[in-house]
Coordinates of C-alpha atoms and ligand atoms in Angstrom, one line a residue:
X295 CA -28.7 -79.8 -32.7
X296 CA -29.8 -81.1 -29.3
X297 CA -34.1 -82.0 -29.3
X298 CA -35.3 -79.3 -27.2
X299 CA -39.1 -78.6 -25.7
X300 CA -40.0 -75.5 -27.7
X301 CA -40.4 -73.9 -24.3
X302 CA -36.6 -73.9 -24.0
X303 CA -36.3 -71.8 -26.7
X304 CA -39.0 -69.3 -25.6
X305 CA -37.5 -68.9 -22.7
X306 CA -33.9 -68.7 -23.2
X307 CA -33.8 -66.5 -26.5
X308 CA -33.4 -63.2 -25.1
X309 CA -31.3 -64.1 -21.5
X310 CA -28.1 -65.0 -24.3
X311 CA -29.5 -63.5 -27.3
X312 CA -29.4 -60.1 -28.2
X313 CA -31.4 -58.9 -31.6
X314 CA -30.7 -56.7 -33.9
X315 CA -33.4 -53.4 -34.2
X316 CA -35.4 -54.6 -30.8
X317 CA -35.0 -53.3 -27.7
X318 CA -33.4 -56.4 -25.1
X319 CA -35.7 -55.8 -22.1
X320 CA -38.8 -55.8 -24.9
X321 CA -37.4 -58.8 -26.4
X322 CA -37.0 -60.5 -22.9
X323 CA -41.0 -59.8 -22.3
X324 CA -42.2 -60.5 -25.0
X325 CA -40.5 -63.7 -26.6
X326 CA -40.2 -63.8 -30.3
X327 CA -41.3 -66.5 -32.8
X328 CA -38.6 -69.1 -33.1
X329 CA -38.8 -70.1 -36.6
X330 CA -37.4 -74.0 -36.9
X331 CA -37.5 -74.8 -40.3
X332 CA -39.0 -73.8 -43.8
X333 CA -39.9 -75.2 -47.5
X334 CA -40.9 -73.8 -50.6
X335 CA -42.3 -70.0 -49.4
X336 CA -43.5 -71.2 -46.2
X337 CA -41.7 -71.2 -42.7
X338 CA -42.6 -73.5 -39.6
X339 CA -41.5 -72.5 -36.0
X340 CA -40.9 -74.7 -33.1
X341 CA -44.6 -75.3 -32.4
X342 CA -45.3 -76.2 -36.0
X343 CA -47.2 -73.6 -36.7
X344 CA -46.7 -73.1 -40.6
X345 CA -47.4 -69.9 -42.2
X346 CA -47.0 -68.3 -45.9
X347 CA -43.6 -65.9 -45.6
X348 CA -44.6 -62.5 -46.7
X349 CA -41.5 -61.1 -45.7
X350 CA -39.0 -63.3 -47.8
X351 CA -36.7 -63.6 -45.0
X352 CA -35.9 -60.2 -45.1
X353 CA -36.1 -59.1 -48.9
X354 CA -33.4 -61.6 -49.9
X355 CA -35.1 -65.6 -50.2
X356 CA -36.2 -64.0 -53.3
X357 CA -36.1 -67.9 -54.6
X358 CA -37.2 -70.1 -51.8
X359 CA -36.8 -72.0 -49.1
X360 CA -36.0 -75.4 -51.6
X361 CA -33.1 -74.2 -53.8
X362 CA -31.6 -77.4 -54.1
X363 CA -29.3 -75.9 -56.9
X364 CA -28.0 -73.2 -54.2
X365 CA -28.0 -75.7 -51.7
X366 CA -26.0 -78.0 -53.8
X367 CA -23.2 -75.6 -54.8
X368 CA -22.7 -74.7 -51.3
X369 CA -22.4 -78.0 -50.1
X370 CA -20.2 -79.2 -53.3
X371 CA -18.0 -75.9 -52.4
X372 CA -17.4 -76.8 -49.3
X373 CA -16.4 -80.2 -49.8
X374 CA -13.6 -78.7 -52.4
X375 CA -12.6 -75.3 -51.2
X376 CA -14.5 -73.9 -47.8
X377 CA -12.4 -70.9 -47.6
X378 CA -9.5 -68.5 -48.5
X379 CA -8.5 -65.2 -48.4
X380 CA -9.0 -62.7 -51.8
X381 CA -6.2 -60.4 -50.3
X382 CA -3.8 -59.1 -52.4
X383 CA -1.7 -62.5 -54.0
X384 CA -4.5 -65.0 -53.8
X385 CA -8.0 -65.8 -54.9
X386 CA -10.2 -68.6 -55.5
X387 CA -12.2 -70.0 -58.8
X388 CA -15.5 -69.5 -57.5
X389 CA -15.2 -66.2 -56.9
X390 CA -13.6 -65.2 -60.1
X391 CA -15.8 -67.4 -61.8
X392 CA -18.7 -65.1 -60.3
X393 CA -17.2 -61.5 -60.8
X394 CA -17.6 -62.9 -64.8
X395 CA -21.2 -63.9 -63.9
X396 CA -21.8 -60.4 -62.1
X397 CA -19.9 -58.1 -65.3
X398 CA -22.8 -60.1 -67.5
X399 CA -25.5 -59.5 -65.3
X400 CA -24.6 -56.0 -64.6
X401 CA -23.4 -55.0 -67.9
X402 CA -26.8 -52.8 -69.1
X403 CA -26.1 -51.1 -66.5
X404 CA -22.4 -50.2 -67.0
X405 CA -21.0 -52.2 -64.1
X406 CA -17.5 -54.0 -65.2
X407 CA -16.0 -55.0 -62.1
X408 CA -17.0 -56.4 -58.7
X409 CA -15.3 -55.7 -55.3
X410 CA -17.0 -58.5 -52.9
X411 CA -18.4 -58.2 -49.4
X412 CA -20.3 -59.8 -47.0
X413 CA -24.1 -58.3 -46.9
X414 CA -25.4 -55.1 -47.5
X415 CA -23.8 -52.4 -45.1
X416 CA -20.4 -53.4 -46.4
X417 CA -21.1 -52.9 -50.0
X418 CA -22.4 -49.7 -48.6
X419 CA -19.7 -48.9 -47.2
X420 CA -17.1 -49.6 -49.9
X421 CA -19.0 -47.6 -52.4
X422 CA -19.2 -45.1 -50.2
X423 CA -15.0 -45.5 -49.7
X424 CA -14.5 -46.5 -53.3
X425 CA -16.3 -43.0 -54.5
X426 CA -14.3 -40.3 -52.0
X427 CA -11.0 -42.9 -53.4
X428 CA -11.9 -42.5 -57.2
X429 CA -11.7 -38.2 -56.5
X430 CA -8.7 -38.4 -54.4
X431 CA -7.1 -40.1 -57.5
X432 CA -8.3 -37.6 -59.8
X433 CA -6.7 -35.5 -57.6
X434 CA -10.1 -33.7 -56.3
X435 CA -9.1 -34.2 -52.5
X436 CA -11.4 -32.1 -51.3
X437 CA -14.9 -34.2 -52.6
X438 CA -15.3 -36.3 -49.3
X439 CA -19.4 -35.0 -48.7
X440 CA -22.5 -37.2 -49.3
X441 CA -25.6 -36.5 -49.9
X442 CA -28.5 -38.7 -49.9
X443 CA -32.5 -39.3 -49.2
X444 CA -34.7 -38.9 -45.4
X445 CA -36.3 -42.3 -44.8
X446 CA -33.6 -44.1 -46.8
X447 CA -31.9 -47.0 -45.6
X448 CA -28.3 -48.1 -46.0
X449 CA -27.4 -50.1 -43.6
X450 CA -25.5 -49.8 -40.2
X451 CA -22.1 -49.1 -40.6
X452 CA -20.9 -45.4 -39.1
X453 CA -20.9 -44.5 -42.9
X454 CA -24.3 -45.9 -44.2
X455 CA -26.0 -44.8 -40.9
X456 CA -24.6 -41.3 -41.7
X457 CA -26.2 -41.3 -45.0
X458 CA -29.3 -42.9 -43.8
X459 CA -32.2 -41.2 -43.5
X460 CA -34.1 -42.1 -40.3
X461 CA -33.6 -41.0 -36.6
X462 CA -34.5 -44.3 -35.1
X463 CA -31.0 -45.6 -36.5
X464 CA -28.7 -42.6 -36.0
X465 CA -30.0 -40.9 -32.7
X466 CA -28.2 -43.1 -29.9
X467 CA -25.2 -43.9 -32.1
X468 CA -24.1 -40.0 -32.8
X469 CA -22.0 -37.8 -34.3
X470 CA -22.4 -39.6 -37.2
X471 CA -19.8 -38.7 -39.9
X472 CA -19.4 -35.5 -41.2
X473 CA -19.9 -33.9 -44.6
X474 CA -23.4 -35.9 -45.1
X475 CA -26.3 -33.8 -45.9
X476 CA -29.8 -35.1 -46.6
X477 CA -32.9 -34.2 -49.2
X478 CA -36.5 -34.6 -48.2
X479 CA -37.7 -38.0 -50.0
X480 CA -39.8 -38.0 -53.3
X481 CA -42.4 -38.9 -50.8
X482 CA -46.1 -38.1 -51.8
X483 CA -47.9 -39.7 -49.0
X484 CA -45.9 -37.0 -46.3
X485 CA -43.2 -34.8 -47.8
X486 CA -42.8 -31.0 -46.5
X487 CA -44.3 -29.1 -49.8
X488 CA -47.6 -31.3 -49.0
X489 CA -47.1 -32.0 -52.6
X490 CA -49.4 -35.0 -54.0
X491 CA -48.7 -35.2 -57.8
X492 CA -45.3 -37.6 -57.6
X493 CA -43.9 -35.5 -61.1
X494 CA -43.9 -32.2 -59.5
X495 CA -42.5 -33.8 -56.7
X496 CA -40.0 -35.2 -58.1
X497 CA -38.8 -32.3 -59.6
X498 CA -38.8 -30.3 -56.0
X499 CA -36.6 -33.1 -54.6
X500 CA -34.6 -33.0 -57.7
X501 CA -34.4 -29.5 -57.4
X502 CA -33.2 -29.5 -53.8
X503 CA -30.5 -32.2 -54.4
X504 CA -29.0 -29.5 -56.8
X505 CA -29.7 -26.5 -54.3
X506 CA -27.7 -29.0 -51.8
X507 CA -24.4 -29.9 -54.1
X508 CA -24.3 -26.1 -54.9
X509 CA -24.5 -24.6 -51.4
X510 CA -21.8 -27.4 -50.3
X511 CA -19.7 -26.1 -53.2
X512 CA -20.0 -28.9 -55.8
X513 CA -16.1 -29.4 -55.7
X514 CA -16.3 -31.0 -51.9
X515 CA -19.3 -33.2 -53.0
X516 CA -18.3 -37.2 -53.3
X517 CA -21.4 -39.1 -54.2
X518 CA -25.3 -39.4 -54.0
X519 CA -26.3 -42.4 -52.4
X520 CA -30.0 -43.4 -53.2
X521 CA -32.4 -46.6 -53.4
X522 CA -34.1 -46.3 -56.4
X523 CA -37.0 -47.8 -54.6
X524 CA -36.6 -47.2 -51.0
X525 CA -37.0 -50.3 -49.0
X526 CA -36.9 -49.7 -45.2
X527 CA -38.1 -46.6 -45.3
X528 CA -41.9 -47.8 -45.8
X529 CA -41.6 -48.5 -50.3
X530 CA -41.6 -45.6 -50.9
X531 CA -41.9 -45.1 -55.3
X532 CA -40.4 -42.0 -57.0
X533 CA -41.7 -40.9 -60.1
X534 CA -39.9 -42.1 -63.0
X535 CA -38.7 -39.0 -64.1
X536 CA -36.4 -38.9 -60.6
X537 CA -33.3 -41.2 -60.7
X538 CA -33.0 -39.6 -64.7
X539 CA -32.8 -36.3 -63.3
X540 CA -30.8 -36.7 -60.0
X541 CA -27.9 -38.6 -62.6
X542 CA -28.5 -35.5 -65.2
X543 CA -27.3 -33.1 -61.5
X544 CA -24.9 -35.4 -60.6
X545 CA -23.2 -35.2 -63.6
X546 CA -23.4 -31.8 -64.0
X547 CA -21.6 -31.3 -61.1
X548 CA -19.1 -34.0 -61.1
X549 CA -21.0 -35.9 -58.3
X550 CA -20.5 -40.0 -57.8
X551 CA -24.3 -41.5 -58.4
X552 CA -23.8 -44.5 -55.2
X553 CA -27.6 -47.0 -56.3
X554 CA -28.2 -48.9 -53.1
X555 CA -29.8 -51.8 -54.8
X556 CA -28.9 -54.3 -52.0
X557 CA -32.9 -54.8 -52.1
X558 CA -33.6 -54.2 -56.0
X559 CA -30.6 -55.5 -57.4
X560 CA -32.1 -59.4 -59.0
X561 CA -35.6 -58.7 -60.0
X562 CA -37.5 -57.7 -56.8
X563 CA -39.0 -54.3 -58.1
X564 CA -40.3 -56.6 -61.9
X565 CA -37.3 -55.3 -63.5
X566 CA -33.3 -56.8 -62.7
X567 CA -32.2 -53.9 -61.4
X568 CA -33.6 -51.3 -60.0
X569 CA -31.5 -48.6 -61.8
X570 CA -32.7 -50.3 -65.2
X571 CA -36.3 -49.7 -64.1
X572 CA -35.4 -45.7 -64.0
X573 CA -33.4 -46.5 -66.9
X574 CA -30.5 -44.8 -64.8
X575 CA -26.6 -46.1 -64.8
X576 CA -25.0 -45.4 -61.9
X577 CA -21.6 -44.8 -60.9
X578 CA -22.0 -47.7 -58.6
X579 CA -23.9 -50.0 -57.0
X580 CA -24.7 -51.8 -53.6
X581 CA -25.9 -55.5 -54.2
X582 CA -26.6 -58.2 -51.5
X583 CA -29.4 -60.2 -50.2
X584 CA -30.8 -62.1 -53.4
X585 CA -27.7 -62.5 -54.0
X586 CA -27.0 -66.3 -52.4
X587 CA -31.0 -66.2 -51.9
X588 CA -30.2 -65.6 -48.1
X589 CA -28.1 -68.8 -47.9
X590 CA -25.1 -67.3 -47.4
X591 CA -23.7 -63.9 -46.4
X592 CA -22.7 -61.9 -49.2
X593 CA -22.6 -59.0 -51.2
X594 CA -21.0 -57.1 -53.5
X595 CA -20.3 -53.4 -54.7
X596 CA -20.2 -53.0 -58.7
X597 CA -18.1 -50.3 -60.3
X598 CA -18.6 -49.0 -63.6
X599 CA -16.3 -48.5 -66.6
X600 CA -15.2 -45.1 -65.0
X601 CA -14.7 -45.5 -61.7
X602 CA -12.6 -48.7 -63.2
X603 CA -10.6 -47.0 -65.3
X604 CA -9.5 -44.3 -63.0
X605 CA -8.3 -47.0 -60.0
X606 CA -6.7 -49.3 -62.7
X607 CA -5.0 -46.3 -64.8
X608 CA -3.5 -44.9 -61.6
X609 CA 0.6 -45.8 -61.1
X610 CA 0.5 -43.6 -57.3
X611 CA -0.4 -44.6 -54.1
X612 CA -3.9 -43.2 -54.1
X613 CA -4.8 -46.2 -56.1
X614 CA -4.2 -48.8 -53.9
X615 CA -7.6 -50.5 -52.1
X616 CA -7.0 -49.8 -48.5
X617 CA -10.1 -51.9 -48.0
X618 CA -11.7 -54.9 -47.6
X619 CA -12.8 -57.9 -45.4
X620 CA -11.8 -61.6 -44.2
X621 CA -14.9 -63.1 -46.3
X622 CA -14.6 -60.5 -49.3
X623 CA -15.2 -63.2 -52.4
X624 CA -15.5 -66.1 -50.4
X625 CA -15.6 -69.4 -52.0
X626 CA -19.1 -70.9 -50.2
X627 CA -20.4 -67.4 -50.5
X628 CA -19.3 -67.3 -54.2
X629 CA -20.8 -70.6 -55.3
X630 CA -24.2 -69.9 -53.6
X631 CA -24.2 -66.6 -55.8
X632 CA -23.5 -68.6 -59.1
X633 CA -26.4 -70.9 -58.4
X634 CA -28.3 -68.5 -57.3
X635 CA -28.0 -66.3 -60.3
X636 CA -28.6 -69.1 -62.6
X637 CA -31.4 -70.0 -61.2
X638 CA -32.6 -66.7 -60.9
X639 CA -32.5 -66.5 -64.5
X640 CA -33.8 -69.2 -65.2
X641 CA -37.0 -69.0 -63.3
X642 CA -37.6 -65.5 -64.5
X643 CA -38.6 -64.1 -61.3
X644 CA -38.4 -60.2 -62.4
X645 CA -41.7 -61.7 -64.9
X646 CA -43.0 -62.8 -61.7
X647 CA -42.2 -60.4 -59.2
X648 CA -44.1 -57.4 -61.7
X649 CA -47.0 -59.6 -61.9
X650 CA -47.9 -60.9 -58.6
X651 CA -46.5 -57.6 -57.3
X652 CA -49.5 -55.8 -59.4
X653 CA -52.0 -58.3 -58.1
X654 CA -50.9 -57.7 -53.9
X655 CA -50.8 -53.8 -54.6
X656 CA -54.3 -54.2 -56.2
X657 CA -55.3 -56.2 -53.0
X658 CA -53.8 -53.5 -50.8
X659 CA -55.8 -50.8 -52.4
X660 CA -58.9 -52.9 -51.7
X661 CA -57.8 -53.2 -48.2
X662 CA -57.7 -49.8 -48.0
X663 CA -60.8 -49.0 -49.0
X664 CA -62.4 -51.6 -46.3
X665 CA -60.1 -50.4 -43.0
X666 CA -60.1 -46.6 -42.5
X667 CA -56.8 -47.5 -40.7
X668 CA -54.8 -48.0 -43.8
X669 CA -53.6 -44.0 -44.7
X670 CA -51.6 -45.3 -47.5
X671 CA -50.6 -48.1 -49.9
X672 CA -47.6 -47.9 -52.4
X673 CA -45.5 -50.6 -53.8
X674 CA -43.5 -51.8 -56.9
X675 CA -42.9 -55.3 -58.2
X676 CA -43.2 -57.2 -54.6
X677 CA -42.0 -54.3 -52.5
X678 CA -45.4 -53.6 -51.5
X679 CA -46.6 -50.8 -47.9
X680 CA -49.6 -50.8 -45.8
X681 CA -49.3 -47.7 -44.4
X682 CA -51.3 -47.7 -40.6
X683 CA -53.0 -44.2 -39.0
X684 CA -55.1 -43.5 -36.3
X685 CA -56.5 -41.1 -38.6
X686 CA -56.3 -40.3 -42.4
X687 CA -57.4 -36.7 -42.2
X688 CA -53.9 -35.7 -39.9
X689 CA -52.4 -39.1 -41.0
X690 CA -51.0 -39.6 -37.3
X691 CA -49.6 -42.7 -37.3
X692 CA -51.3 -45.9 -35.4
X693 CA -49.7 -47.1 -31.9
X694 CA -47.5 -49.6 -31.6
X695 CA -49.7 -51.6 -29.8
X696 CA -52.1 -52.0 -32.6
X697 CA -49.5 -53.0 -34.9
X698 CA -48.5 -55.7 -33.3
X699 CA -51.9 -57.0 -33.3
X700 CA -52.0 -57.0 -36.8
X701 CA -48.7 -59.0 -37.2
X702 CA -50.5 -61.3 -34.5
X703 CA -53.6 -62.0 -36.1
X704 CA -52.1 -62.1 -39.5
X705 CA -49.6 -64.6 -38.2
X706 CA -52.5 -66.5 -36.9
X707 CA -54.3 -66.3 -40.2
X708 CA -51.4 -68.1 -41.7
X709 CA -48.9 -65.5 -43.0
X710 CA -45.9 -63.9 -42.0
X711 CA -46.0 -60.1 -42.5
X712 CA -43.3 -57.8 -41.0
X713 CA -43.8 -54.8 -38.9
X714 CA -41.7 -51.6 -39.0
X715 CA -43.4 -48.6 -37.3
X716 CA -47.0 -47.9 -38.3
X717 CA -46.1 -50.0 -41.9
X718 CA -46.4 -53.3 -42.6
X719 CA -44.1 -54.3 -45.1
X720 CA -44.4 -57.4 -47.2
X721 CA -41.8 -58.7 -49.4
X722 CA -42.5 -62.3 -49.8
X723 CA -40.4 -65.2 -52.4
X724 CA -40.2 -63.8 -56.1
X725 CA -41.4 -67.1 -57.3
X726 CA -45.2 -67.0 -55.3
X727 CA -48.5 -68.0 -57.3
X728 CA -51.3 -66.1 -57.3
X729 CA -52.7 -68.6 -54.7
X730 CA -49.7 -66.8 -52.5
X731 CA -51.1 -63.5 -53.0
X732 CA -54.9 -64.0 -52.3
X733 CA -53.7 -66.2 -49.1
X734 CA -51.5 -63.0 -48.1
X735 CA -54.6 -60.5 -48.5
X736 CA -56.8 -62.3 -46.4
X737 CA -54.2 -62.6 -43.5
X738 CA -53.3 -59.2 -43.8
X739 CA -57.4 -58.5 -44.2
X740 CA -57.4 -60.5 -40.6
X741 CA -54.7 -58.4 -38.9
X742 CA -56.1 -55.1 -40.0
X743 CA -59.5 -56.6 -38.4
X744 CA -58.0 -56.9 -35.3
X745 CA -55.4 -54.1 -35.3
X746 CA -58.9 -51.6 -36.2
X747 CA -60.3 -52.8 -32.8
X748 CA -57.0 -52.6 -30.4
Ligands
LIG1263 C1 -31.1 -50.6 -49.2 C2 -30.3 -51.4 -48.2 N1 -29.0 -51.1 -48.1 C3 -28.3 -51.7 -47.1 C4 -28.8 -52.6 -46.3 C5 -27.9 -53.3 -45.3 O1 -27.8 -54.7 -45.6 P1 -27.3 -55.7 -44.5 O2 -28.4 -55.8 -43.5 O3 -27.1 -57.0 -45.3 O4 -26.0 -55.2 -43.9 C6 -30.2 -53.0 -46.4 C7 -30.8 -54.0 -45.5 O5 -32.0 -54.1 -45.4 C8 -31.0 -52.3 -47.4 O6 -32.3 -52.5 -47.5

């Protein structure tokens, strides 16, 4: 790339660049921070500014910036094989080579096959299309409905934005599809029963899932889509006793179980998936992100036993995949997944993630107790929320202004948080010391300082 003053970039970003989730004329403004390069957990933008990356990318370096091994199998892949098509009639070693990798990694959870895609909202997607398929099969043509969690995220497609739970990423894009129906989120911090012990909870939400499949008529219900950790949505942490009883409802109704683990699929939560830390199995489940360590684009849905042997026992038409993309399995894609898995092994990072993840909630908690403008803090493993009020006896949440104070100052104190309404999310590198942590708590310490005087 062409030596540039780092004001060129400044400058220039938002005239040619639109972003995804900002608002053009805000991002035109207000420039954002051009990030040039990165090593190890920390990131370095174009006026060499290095700080500790809280975020992890977005959820997905879970590994790094310095995977040599995933940045050697993508470069030895693309010397041998950069690309081809997985459509009916061809395929490539790499990605066969990984859907054997995936079966292994997946199997305590009952996934046997893989159906590749290229990030997050696809594998969305496809489960969503795989699970109304697998009825039509069975010859149950009239489950096409989904139900699923407010404040969960699935992505942006028309079918994951219909079964996500959030305004901000369905209002200016509707009607959404039809059929999908939504259940108030095991959500102690704000849920409508002002319910605060997370069992009881639980058991409301569980409760209203079943209302939900029963007034639909279960018969026209396809799948439950759900995080079992919700990311986006501000981490939020059902009781353990959830996910066991929304799969107990789901198959006592004949209902799909859809785990979005596109966030908790390799270790991210302390456990390797986050349907093993519920000790759920689902029917099917959404992976991406960790998957290539954010190197390359990629994703996958996996498909249990089940689901399996309906498609592959089917001689009709119904059973035919009317779906897919250009890049599902590619070979670059493909390789950085095998690397990335091995490594991910290898390091142990679920070990990691549940340890430092206990040590940054425990920071977060004493954070709380210093800035009356933390309302709430919740995480699992290193999925960990600051939630930001102007208040904590109505809870109403801070301004925007203030919060991006606190990503300022935070930035300035040397770490990278991310901002998402009044939360401040931080999922940083599943391989960070406990050095990492303590640096992270006193930048967030900083924002909060100056976010409390805004
Ligand atoms: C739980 C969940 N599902 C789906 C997605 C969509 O993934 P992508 O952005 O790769 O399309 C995300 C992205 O953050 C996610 O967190």
């Amino acid at each position: 790339m062409r030596m540039r003053d780092p004001k060129f970039f400044e400058e220039h970003n938002a005239r040619h660049f639109w972003h995804p989730m900002a608002h053009p004329a805000e991002m035109l403004k207000n420039p954002p921070i051009v990030v040039a390069s990165a090593e190890g957990v920390e990131i370095t933008d174009v006026n060499g500014h290095r700080t500790l990356d809280a975020v992890g990318g977005l959820w997905n370096v879970n590994l790094g910036y310095s995977c040599q091994p995933v940045k050697d199998a993508i470069t030895g892949q693309l010397a041998t094989l950069p690309y081809y098509s997985s459509f009916r009639g061809t395929s490539n070693a790499a990605a066969v080579e990984l859907s054997y990798a995936l079966t292994e990694w997946f199997s305590e959870d009952g996934l046997t096959r893989a159906f590749f895609t290229s990030g997050g909202s696809d594998s969305v997607e496809t489960a969503l299309r795989l699970s109304r398929q697998y009825h039509r099969i069975r010859g149950e043509l009239d489950r096409t409905k989904f139900i699923s969690i407010r404040q969960g995220y699935h992505g942006t497609h028309f079918g994951g934005a219909s079964v996500n739970g959030n305004a901000k990423f369905r209002r200016n894009y509707e009607p959404m599809l039809p059929g999908c129906f939504h259940i108030p989120a095991p959500w102690t911090y704000r849920n409508p029963f002002n319910e605060t012990d997370p069992a009881r909870l639980a058991e409301l939400c569980a409760l209203l899932l079943e209302e939900e499949i029963k007034f639909q008529s279960p018969d026209t219900v396809a799948a439950f889509i759900m995080e079992p950790v919700l990311g986006s949505g501000g981490i939020i942490v059902p009781h353990e006793s959830f996910m066991p009883k929304v799969r107990e409802i789901c198959d006592r109704y004949g209902v799909l179980l859809i785990a979005d683990e596109v966030i908790t699929a390799f270790g991210r939560t302390g456990a390797w998936t986050g349907s093993r830390l519920w000790g759920v199995k689902p029917d099917l489940a959404c992976i991406a992100k960790g998957i290539s360590n954010g190197y390359f684009p990629f994703g996958a849905a996996m498909i249990s036993e089940k689901i399996a042997n309906a498609f592959e026992d089917n001689k009709n038409a119904f059973g035919s995949i009317g779906h897919g993309y250009t890049y599902s399995g590619h070979p670059v894609g493909a390789a950085a997944a095998l690397a990335t898995l091995e490594e991910t092994q290898k390091l142990n990072v679920a070990d990691n993630a549940a340890a430092r993840g206990d040590e940054l909630l425990a920071g977060c908690k004493e954070l709380q107790n210093k800035h009356q403008i933390v309302g709430d803090v919740r995480g699992k493993g290193l999925m960990v929320c600051l939630e930001l009020v102007a208040d904590r006896e109505s809870k109403a949440p801070i301004n925007k202004g203030a919060m991006d104070i606190a990503l300022s100052a935070a930035y300035e104190a040397g770490v990278m948080i991310r901002v998402s309404g009044n939360n401040i999310i931080l999922s940083p590198s599943l391989v960070i010391t406990a050095d990492h942590v303590a640096t992270i708590i006193t930048a967030v310490d900083s924002g909060l300082t100056a976010a409390a005087k805004a």
